[in-house]
CSV table of C-alpha atoms in Angstrom, one decimal:
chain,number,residue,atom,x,y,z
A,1,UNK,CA,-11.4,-17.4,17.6
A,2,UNK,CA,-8.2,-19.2,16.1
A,3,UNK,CA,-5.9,-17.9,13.0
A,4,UNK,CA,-8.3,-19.9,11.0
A,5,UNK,CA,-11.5,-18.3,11.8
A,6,UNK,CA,-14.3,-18.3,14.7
A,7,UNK,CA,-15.0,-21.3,16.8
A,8,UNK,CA,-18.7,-21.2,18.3
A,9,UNK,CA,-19.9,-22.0,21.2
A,10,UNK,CA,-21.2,-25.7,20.3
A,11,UNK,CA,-18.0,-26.5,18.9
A,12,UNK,CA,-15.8,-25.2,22.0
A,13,UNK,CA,-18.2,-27.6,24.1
A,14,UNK,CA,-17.9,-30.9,22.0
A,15,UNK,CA,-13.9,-30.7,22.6
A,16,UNK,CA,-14.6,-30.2,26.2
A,17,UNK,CA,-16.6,-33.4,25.9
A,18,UNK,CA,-13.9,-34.7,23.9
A,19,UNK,CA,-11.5,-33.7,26.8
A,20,UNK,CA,-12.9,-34.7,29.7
A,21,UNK,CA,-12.4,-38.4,29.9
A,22,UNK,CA,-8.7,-38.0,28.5
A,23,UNK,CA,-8.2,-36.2,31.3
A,24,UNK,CA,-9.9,-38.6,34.3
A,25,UNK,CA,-8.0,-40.6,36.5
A,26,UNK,CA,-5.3,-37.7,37.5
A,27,UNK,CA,-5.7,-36.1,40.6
A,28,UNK,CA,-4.1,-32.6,39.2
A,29,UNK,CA,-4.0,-31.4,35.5
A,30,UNK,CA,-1.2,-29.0,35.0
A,31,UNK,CA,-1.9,-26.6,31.9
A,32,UNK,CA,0.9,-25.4,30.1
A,33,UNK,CA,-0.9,-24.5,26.8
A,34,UNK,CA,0.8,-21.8,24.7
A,35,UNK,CA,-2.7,-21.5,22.5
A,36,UNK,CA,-5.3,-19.7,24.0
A,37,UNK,CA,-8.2,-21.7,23.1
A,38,UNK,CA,-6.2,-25.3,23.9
A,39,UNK,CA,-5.9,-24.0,27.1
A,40,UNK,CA,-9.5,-22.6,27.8
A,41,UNK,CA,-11.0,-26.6,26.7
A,42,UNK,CA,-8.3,-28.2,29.5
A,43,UNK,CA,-9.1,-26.1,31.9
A,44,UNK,CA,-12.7,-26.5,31.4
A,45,UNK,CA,-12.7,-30.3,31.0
A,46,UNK,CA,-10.5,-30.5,34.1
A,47,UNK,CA,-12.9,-28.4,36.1
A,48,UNK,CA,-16.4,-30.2,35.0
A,49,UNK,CA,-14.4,-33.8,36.0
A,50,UNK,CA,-14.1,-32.0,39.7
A,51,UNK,CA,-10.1,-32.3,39.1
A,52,UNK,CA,-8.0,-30.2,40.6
A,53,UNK,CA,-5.9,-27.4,37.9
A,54,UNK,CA,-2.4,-26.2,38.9
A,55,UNK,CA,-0.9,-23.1,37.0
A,56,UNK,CA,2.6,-23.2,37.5
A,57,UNK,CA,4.1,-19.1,38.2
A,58,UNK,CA,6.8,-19.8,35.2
A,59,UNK,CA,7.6,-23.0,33.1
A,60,UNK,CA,10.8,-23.2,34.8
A,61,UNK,CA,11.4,-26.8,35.5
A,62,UNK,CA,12.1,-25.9,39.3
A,63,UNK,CA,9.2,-24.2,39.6
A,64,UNK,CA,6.6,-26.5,38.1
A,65,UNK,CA,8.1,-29.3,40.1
A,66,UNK,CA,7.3,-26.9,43.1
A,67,UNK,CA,4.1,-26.3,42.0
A,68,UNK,CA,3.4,-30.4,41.5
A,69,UNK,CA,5.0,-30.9,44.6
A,70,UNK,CA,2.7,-33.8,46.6
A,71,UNK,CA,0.0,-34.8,44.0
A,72,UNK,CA,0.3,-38.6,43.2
A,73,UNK,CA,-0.2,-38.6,39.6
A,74,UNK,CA,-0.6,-35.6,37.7
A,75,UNK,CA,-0.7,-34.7,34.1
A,76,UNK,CA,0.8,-32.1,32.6
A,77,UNK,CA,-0.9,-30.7,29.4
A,78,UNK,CA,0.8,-28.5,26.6
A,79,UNK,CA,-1.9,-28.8,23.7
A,80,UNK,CA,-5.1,-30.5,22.9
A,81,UNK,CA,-2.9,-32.6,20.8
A,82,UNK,CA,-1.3,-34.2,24.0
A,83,UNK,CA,-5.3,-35.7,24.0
A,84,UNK,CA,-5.2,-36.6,20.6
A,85,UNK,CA,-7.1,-33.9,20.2
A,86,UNK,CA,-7.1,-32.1,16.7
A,87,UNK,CA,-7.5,-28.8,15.4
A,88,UNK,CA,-11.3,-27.1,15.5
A,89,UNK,CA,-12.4,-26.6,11.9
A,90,UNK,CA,-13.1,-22.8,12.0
A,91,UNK,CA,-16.3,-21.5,10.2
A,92,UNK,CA,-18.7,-21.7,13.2
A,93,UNK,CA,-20.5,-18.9,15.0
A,94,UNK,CA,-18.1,-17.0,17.3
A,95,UNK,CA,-20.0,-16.5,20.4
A,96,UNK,CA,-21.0,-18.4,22.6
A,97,UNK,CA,-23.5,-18.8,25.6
A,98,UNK,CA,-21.5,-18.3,29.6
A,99,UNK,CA,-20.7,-21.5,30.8
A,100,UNK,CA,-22.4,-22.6,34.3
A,101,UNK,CA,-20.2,-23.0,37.5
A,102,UNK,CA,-18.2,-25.7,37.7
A,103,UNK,CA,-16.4,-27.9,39.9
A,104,UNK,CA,-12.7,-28.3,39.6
A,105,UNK,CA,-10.8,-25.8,41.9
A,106,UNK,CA,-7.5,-23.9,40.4
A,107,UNK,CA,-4.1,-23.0,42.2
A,108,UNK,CA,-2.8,-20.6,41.0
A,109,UNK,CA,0.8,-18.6,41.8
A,110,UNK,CA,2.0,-15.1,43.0
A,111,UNK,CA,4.5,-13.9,40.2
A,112,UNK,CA,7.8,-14.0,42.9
A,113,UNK,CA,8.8,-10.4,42.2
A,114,UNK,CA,8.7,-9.5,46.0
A,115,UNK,CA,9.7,-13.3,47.0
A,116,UNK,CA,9.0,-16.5,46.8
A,117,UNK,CA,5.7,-17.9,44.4
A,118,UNK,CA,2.8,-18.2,47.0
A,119,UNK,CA,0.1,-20.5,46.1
A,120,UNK,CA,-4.1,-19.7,45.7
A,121,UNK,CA,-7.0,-21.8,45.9
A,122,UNK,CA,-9.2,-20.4,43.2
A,123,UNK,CA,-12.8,-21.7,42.2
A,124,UNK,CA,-15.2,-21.0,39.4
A,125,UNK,CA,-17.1,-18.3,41.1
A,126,UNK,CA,-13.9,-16.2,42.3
A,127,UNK,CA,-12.5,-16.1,38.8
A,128,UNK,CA,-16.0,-15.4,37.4
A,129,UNK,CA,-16.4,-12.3,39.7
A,130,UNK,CA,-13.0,-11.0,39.1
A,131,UNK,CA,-13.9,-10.9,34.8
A,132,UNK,CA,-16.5,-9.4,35.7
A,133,UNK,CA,-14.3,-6.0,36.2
A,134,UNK,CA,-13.0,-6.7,32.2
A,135,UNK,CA,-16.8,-7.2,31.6
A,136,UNK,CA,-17.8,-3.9,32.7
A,137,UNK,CA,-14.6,-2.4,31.3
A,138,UNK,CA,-15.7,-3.7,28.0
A,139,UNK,CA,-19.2,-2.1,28.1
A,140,UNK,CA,-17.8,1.2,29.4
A,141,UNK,CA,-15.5,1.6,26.4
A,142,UNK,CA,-19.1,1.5,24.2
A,143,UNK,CA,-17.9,-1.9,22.6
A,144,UNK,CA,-20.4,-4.3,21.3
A,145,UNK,CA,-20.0,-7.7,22.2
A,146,UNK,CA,-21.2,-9.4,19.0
A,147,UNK,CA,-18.3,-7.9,17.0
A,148,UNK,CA,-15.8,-7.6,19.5
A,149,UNK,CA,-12.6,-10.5,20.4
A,150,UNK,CA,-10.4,-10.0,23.6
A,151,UNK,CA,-6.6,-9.9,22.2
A,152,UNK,CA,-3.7,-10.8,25.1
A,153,UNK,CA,-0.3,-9.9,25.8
A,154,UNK,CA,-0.2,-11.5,29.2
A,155,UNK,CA,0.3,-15.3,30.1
A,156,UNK,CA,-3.5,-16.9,31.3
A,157,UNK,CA,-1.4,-19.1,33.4
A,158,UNK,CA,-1.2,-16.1,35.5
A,159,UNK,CA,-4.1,-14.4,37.6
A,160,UNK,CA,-4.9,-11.4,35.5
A,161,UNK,CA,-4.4,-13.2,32.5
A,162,UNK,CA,-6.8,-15.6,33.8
A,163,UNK,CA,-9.3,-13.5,34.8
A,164,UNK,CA,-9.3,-11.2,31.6
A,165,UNK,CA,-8.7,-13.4,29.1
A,166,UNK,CA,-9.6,-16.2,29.8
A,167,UNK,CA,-12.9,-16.5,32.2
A,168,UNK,CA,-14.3,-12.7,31.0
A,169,UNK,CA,-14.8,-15.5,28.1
A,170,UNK,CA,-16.0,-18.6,29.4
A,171,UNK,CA,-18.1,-17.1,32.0
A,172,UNK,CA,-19.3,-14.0,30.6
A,173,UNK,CA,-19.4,-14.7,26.7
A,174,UNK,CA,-17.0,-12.7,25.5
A,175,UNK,CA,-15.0,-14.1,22.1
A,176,UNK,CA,-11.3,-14.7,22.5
A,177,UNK,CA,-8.9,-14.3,20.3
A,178,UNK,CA,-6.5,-17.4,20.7
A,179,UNK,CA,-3.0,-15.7,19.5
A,180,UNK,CA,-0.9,-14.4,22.2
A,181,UNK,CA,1.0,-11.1,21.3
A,182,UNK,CA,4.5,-9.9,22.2
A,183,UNK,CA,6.0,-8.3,18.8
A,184,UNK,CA,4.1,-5.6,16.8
A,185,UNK,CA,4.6,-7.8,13.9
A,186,UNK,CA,2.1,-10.6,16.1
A,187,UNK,CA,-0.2,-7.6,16.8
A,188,UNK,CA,-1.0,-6.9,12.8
A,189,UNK,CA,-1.3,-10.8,12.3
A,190,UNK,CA,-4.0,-11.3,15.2
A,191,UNK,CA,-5.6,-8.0,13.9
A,192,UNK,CA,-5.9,-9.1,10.2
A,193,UNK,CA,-7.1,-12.5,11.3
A,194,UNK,CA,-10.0,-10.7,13.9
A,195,UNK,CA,-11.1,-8.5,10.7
A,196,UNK,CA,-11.5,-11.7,8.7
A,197,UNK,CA,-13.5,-13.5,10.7
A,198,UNK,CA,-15.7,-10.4,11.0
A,199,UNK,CA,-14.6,-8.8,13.9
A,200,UNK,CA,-14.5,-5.3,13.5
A,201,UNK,CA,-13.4,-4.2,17.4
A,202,UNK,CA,-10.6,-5.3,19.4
A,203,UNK,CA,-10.1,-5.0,23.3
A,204,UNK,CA,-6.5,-5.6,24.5
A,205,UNK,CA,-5.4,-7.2,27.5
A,206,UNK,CA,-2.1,-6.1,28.3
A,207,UNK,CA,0.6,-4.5,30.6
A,208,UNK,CA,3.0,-1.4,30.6
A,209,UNK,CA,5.7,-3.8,30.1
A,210,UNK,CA,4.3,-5.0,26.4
A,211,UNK,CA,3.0,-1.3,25.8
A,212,UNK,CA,6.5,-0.6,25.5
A,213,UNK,CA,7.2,-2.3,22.6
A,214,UNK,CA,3.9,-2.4,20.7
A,215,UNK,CA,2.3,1.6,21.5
A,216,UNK,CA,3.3,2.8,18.0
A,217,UNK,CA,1.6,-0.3,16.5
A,218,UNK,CA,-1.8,0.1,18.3
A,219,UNK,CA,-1.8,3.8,17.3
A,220,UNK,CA,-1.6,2.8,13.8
A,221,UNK,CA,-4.7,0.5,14.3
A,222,UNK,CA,-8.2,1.6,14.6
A,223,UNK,CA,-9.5,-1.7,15.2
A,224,UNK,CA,-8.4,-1.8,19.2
A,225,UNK,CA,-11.3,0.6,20.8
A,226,UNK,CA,-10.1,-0.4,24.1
A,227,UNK,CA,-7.0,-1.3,26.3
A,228,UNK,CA,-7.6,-2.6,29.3
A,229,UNK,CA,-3.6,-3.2,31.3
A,230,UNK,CA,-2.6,-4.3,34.8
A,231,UNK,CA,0.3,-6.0,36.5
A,232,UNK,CA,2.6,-1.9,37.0
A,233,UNK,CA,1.3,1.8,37.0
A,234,UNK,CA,0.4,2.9,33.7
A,235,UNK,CA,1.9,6.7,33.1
A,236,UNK,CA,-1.1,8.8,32.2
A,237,UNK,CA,1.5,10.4,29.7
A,238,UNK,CA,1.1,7.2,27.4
A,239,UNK,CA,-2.6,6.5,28.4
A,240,UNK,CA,-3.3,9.9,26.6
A,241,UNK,CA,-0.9,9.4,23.8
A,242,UNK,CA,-3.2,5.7,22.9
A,243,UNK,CA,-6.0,7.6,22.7
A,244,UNK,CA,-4.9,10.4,21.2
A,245,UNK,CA,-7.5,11.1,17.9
A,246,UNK,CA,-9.7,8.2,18.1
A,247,UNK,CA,-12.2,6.3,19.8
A,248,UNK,CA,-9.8,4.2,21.4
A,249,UNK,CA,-10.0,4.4,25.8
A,250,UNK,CA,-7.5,3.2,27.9
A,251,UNK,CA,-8.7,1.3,31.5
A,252,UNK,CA,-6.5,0.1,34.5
A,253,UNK,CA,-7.3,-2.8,36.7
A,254,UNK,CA,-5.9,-3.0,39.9
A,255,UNK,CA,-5.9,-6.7,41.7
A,256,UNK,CA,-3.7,-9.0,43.0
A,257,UNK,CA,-3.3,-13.0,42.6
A,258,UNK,CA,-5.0,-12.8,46.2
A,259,UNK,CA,-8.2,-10.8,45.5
A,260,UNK,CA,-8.4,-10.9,41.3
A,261,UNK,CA,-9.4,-7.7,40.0
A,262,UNK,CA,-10.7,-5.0,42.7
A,263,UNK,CA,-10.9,-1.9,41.1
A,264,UNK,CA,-10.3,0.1,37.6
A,265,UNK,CA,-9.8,3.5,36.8
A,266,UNK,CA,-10.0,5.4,33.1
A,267,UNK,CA,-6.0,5.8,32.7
A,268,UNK,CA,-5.6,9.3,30.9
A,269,UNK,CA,-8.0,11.0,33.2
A,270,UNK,CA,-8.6,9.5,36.7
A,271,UNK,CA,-6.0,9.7,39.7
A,272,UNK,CA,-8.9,7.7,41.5
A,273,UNK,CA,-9.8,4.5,41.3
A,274,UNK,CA,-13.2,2.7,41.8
A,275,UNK,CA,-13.5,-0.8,43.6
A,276,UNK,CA,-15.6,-3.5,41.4
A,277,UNK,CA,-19.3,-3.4,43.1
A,278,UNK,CA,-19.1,-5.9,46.1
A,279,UNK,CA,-15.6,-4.9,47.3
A,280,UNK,CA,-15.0,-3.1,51.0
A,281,UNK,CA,-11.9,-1.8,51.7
A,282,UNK,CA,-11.5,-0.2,55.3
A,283,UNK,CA,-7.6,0.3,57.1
A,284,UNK,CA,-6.5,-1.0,60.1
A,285,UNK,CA,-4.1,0.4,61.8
A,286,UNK,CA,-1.5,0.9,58.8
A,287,UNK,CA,-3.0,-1.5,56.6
A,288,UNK,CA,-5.9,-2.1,54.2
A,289,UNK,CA,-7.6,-5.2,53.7
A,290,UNK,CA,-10.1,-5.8,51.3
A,291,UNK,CA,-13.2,-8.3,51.3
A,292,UNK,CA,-15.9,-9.3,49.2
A,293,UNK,CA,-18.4,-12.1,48.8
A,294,UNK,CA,-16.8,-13.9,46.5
A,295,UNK,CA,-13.4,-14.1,48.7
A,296,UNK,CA,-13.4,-16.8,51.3
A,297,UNK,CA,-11.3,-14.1,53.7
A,298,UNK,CA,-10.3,-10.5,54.2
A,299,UNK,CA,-7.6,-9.9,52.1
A,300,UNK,CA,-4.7,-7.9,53.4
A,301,UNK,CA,-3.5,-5.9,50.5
A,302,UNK,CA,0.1,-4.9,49.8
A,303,UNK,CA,-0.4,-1.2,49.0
A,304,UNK,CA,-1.0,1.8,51.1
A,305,UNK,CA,-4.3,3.9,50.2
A,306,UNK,CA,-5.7,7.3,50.2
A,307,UNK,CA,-9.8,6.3,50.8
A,308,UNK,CA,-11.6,8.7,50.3
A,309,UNK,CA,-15.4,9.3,51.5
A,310,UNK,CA,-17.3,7.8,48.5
A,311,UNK,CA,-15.4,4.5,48.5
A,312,UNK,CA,-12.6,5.5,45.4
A,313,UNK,CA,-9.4,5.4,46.5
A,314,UNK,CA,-5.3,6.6,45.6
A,315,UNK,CA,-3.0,4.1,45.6
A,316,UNK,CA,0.4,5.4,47.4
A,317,UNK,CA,2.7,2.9,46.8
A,318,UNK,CA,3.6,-0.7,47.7
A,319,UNK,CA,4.8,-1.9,51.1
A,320,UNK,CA,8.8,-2.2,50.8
A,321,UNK,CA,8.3,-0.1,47.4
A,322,UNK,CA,8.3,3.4,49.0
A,323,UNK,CA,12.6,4.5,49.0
A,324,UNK,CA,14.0,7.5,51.1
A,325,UNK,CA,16.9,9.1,49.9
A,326,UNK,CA,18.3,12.3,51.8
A,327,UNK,CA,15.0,12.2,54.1
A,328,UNK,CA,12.9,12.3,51.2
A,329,UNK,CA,9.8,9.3,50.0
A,330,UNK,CA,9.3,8.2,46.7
A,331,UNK,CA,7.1,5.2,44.9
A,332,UNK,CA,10.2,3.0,43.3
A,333,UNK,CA,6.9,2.1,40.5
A,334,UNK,CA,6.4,5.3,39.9
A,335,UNK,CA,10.3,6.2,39.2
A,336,UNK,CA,10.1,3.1,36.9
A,337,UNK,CA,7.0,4.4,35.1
A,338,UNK,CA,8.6,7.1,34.1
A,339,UNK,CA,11.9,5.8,33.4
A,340,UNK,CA,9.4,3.8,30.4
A,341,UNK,CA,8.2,7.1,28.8
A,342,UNK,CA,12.3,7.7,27.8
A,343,UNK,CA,12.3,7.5,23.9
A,344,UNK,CA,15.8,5.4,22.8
A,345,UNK,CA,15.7,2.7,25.8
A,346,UNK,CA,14.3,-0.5,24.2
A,347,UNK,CA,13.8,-1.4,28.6
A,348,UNK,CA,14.7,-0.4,31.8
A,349,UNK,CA,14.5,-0.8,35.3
A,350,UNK,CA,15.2,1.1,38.6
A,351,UNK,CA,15.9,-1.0,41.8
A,352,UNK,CA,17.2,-0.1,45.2
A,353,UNK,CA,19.0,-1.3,48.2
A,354,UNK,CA,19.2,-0.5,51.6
A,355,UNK,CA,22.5,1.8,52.0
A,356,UNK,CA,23.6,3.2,55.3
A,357,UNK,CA,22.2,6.6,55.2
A,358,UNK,CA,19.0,5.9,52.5
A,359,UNK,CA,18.3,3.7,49.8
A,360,UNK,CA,20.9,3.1,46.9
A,361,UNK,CA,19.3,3.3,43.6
A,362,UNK,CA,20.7,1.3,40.5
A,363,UNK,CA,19.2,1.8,36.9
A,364,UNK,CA,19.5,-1.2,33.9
A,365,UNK,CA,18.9,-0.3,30.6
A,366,UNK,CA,19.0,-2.0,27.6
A,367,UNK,CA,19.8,0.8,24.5
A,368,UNK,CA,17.9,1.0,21.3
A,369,UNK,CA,20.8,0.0,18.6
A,370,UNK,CA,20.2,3.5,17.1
A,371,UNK,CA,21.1,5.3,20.6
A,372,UNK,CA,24.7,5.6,21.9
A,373,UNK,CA,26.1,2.6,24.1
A,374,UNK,CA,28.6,4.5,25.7
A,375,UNK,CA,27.4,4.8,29.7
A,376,UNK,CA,28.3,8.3,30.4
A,377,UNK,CA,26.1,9.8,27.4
A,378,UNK,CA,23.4,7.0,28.3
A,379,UNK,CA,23.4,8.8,32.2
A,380,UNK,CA,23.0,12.0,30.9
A,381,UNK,CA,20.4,11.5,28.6
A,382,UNK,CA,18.5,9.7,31.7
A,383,UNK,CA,19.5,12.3,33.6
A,384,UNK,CA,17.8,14.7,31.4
A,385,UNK,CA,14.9,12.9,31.0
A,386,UNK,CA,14.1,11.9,34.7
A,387,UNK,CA,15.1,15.7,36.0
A,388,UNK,CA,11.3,16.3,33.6
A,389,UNK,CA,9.7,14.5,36.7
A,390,UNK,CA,11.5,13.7,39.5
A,391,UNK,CA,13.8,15.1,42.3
A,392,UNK,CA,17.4,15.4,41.5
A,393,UNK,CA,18.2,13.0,44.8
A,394,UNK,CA,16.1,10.2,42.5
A,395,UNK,CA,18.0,10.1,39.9
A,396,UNK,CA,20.3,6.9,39.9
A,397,UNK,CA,24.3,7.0,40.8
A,398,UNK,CA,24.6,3.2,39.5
A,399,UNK,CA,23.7,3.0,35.5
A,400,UNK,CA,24.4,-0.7,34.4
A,401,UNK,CA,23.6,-0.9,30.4
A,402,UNK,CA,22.8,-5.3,29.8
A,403,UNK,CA,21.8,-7.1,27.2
A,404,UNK,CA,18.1,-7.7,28.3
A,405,UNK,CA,16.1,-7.0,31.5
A,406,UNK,CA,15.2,-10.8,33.0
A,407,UNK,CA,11.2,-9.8,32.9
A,408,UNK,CA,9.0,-12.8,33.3
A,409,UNK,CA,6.1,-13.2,31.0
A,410,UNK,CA,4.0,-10.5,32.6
A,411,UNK,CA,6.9,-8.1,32.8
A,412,UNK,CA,8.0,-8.6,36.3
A,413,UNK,CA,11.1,-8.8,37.5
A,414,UNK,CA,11.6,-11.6,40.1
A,415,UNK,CA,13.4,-11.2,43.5
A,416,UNK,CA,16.1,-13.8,42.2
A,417,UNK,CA,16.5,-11.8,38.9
A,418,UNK,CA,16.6,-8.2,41.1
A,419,UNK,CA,19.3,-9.4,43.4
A,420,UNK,CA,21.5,-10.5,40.2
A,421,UNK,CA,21.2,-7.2,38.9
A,422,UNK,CA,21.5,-5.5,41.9
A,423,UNK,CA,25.3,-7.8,42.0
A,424,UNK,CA,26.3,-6.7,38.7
A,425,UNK,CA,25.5,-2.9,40.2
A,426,UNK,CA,28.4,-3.0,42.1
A,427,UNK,CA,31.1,-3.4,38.8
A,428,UNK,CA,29.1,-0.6,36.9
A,429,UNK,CA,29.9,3.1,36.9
A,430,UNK,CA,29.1,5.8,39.5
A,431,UNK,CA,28.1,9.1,39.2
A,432,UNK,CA,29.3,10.0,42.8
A,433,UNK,CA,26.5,12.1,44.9
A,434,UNK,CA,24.2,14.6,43.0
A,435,UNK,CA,24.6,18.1,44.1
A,436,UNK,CA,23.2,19.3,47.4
A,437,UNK,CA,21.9,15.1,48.1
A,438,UNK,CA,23.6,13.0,51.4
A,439,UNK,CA,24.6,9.6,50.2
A,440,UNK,CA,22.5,7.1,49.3
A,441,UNK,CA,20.8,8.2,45.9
């Protein structure tokens, strides 16, 4: 659906038609569309002509010439207007049938927050099966499909974004909303235009990052019965707090760009978390790979595992996110998902460095105008509030306050962006070593 109203099903495929031979005679069609619906009729006109569709990781101008680097004549796509393509008249039903497989492969991008963007091959059926997860999300949270739209925080340039809100549309019928949220302010909006084109239930595709900023919003909104989020941990602190005294649930996918969603997990409750049906995960010496058969490979996967006997598993942490300070492990995400349950930081971060005796932990903030700038009363209120969770060798000896955190539009933090801050680390303030901790923390 558009701010306007509904667009059915009939009408989504006559501007595919429309599309399609606007499109022809480029070998790759790069979509940049902001709207959510402009971009769902490129990509599907692009992928019924057999072309190939390249999804740049940002809209960095380095980094979409990267991405078009070695097609001959591509054609780079920001609105259905760049077809001379107008607006769709709302008023139509808003559901419409799944679309059949189609041709046109899809590259997509890793986000570069542990290195360089890798490219994927991606075809219809891969990013089919991975919605499916967000299908069976949807039905698990009791919501009914006829009344429902799927809201998004996150880029569908992106893989999850993609998946969720995007194809868990196209290929499995689901209505989507077209506005793209970041502000509470843009969360009312898309809400008041879902209830006026009859939609009573929202499900919202998001990520800790956004839940940040928009958690006392959804709260006040009964319409969002589900949140499905991805791309960090989610603290079970705030998955309880969204569905505190409603009918609201709170879901969890966990994927990567390589395998699209594998597994989900009810946030507020569940330390587990169940693969999609059709995944296999076994370890190999101290790795897991995954496999399905909708992947062309085994897919190494970039996090260690607890599997246990039924097939549900615990993530440990990341390769290269686990830090040791004073002889002691702990998941860098999970020091950053708590760091986000602080009241008074508008964001934050955590990052480390390899020091000579451990890892060397610097914290970013950005303060809420209301809390105090000044960096020793900002370390002790972080102090305070990490010593609620964590060891006292955790807590960071570096605090940097900035203007903004450099997060990429699904909240990352690239490895370019890390390494500035980690530069600026050096100029801030230290704490000197915590009491009864070596050096390093």
């Amino acid at each position: 659906m558009t701010a306007g109203g509904a667009v059915g099903g009939a009408s989504f495929l006559a501007d595919v038609a429309a599309a399609r031979p606007r499109l022809a005679g480029h070998d790759a069609i790069c979509n940049m569309a902001d709207r959510r619906y402009d971009f769902a009729v490129v990509l599907t006109a692009a992928m019924a002509n057999g072309q190939t569709t390249v999804l740049p990781p940002s809209r960095a101008a380095g980094a979409v010439a990267s991405a078009l680097e070695g097609w001959q004549s591509p054609r780079m796509v920001h609105a259905l207007s760049d077809l001379g393509i107008g607006d769709r008249d709302p008023g139509t039903a808003m559901e419409g049938p799944p679309l059949p497989k189609l041709a046109g492969p899809v590259h997509v991008f890793t986000s570069g927050s542990t290195g360089k963007p890798v490219r994927h091959l991606k075809d219809w059926h891969s990013l089919a099966e991975g919605a499916r997860l967000t299908a069976e999300i949807i039905a698990r949270a009791g919501i009914r499909r006829a009344r429902s739209a799927l809201l998004g925080t996150t880029p569908h340039q992106h893989m999850y974004g993609l998946e969720a809100a995007i194809f868990a549309g196209l290929a499995h019928g689901y209505c989507l909303h077209d506005a793209t949220v970041f502000y509470p302010a843009d969360l009312e909006r898309a809400v008041s235009d879902a209830k006026a084109a009859g939609i009573s239930e929202i499900v919202l595709v998001t990520s800790p990052a956004h839940l940040r900023f928009l958690e006392e919003s959804i709260v006040a909104v009964p319409e969002i019965r589900c949140i499905i989020s991805a791309t960090a941990p989610l603290h079970r602190e705030v998955a309880r707090r969204l569905e505190a005294g409603g009918e609201r649930k709170v879901f969890e996918i966990y994927g990567s760009t390589e395998t699209g969603s594998l597994a989900w997990r009810r946030s507020a409750s569940a330390e587990l978390w169940t693969p999609l049906e059709g995944f296999t995960i076994v370890g190999v010496g101290d790795r897991w790979f995954a496999s399905a058969p909708h992947l062309a490979a085994t897919i190494p996967l970039g996090d260690d595992l607890d599997l246990e006997p039924d097939g549900r598993f615990r993530l440990v942490g990341r390769h290269g996110d686990m830090i040791r300070v004073a002889g002691k492990r702990q998941s860098l995400a999970g020091l950053n998902a708590v760091l986000a349950l602080m009241p008074g930081l508008s964001d934050g971060i955590i990052l480390s460095e390899a020091g000579p005796d451990g890892d060397l932990l610097s914290l970013f903030v950005v303060a809420d105008p209301a809390m105090s700038a000044d960096p020793e009363a900002l370390r002790r209120a972080v102090r305070s509030h990490l010593l609620g969770y964590v060891d006292p060798i955790f807590v960071p000896r570096h605090l940097c306050v900035v203007d903004r955190i450099p997060r990429g539009e699904t909240g990352k933090v690239s490895a370019a962006d890390q390494a500035m801050l980690l530069s600026l680390a050096r100029g801030c303030p230290n704490e000197g070593e915590h009491r009864g901790a070596k050096k390093g923390g």
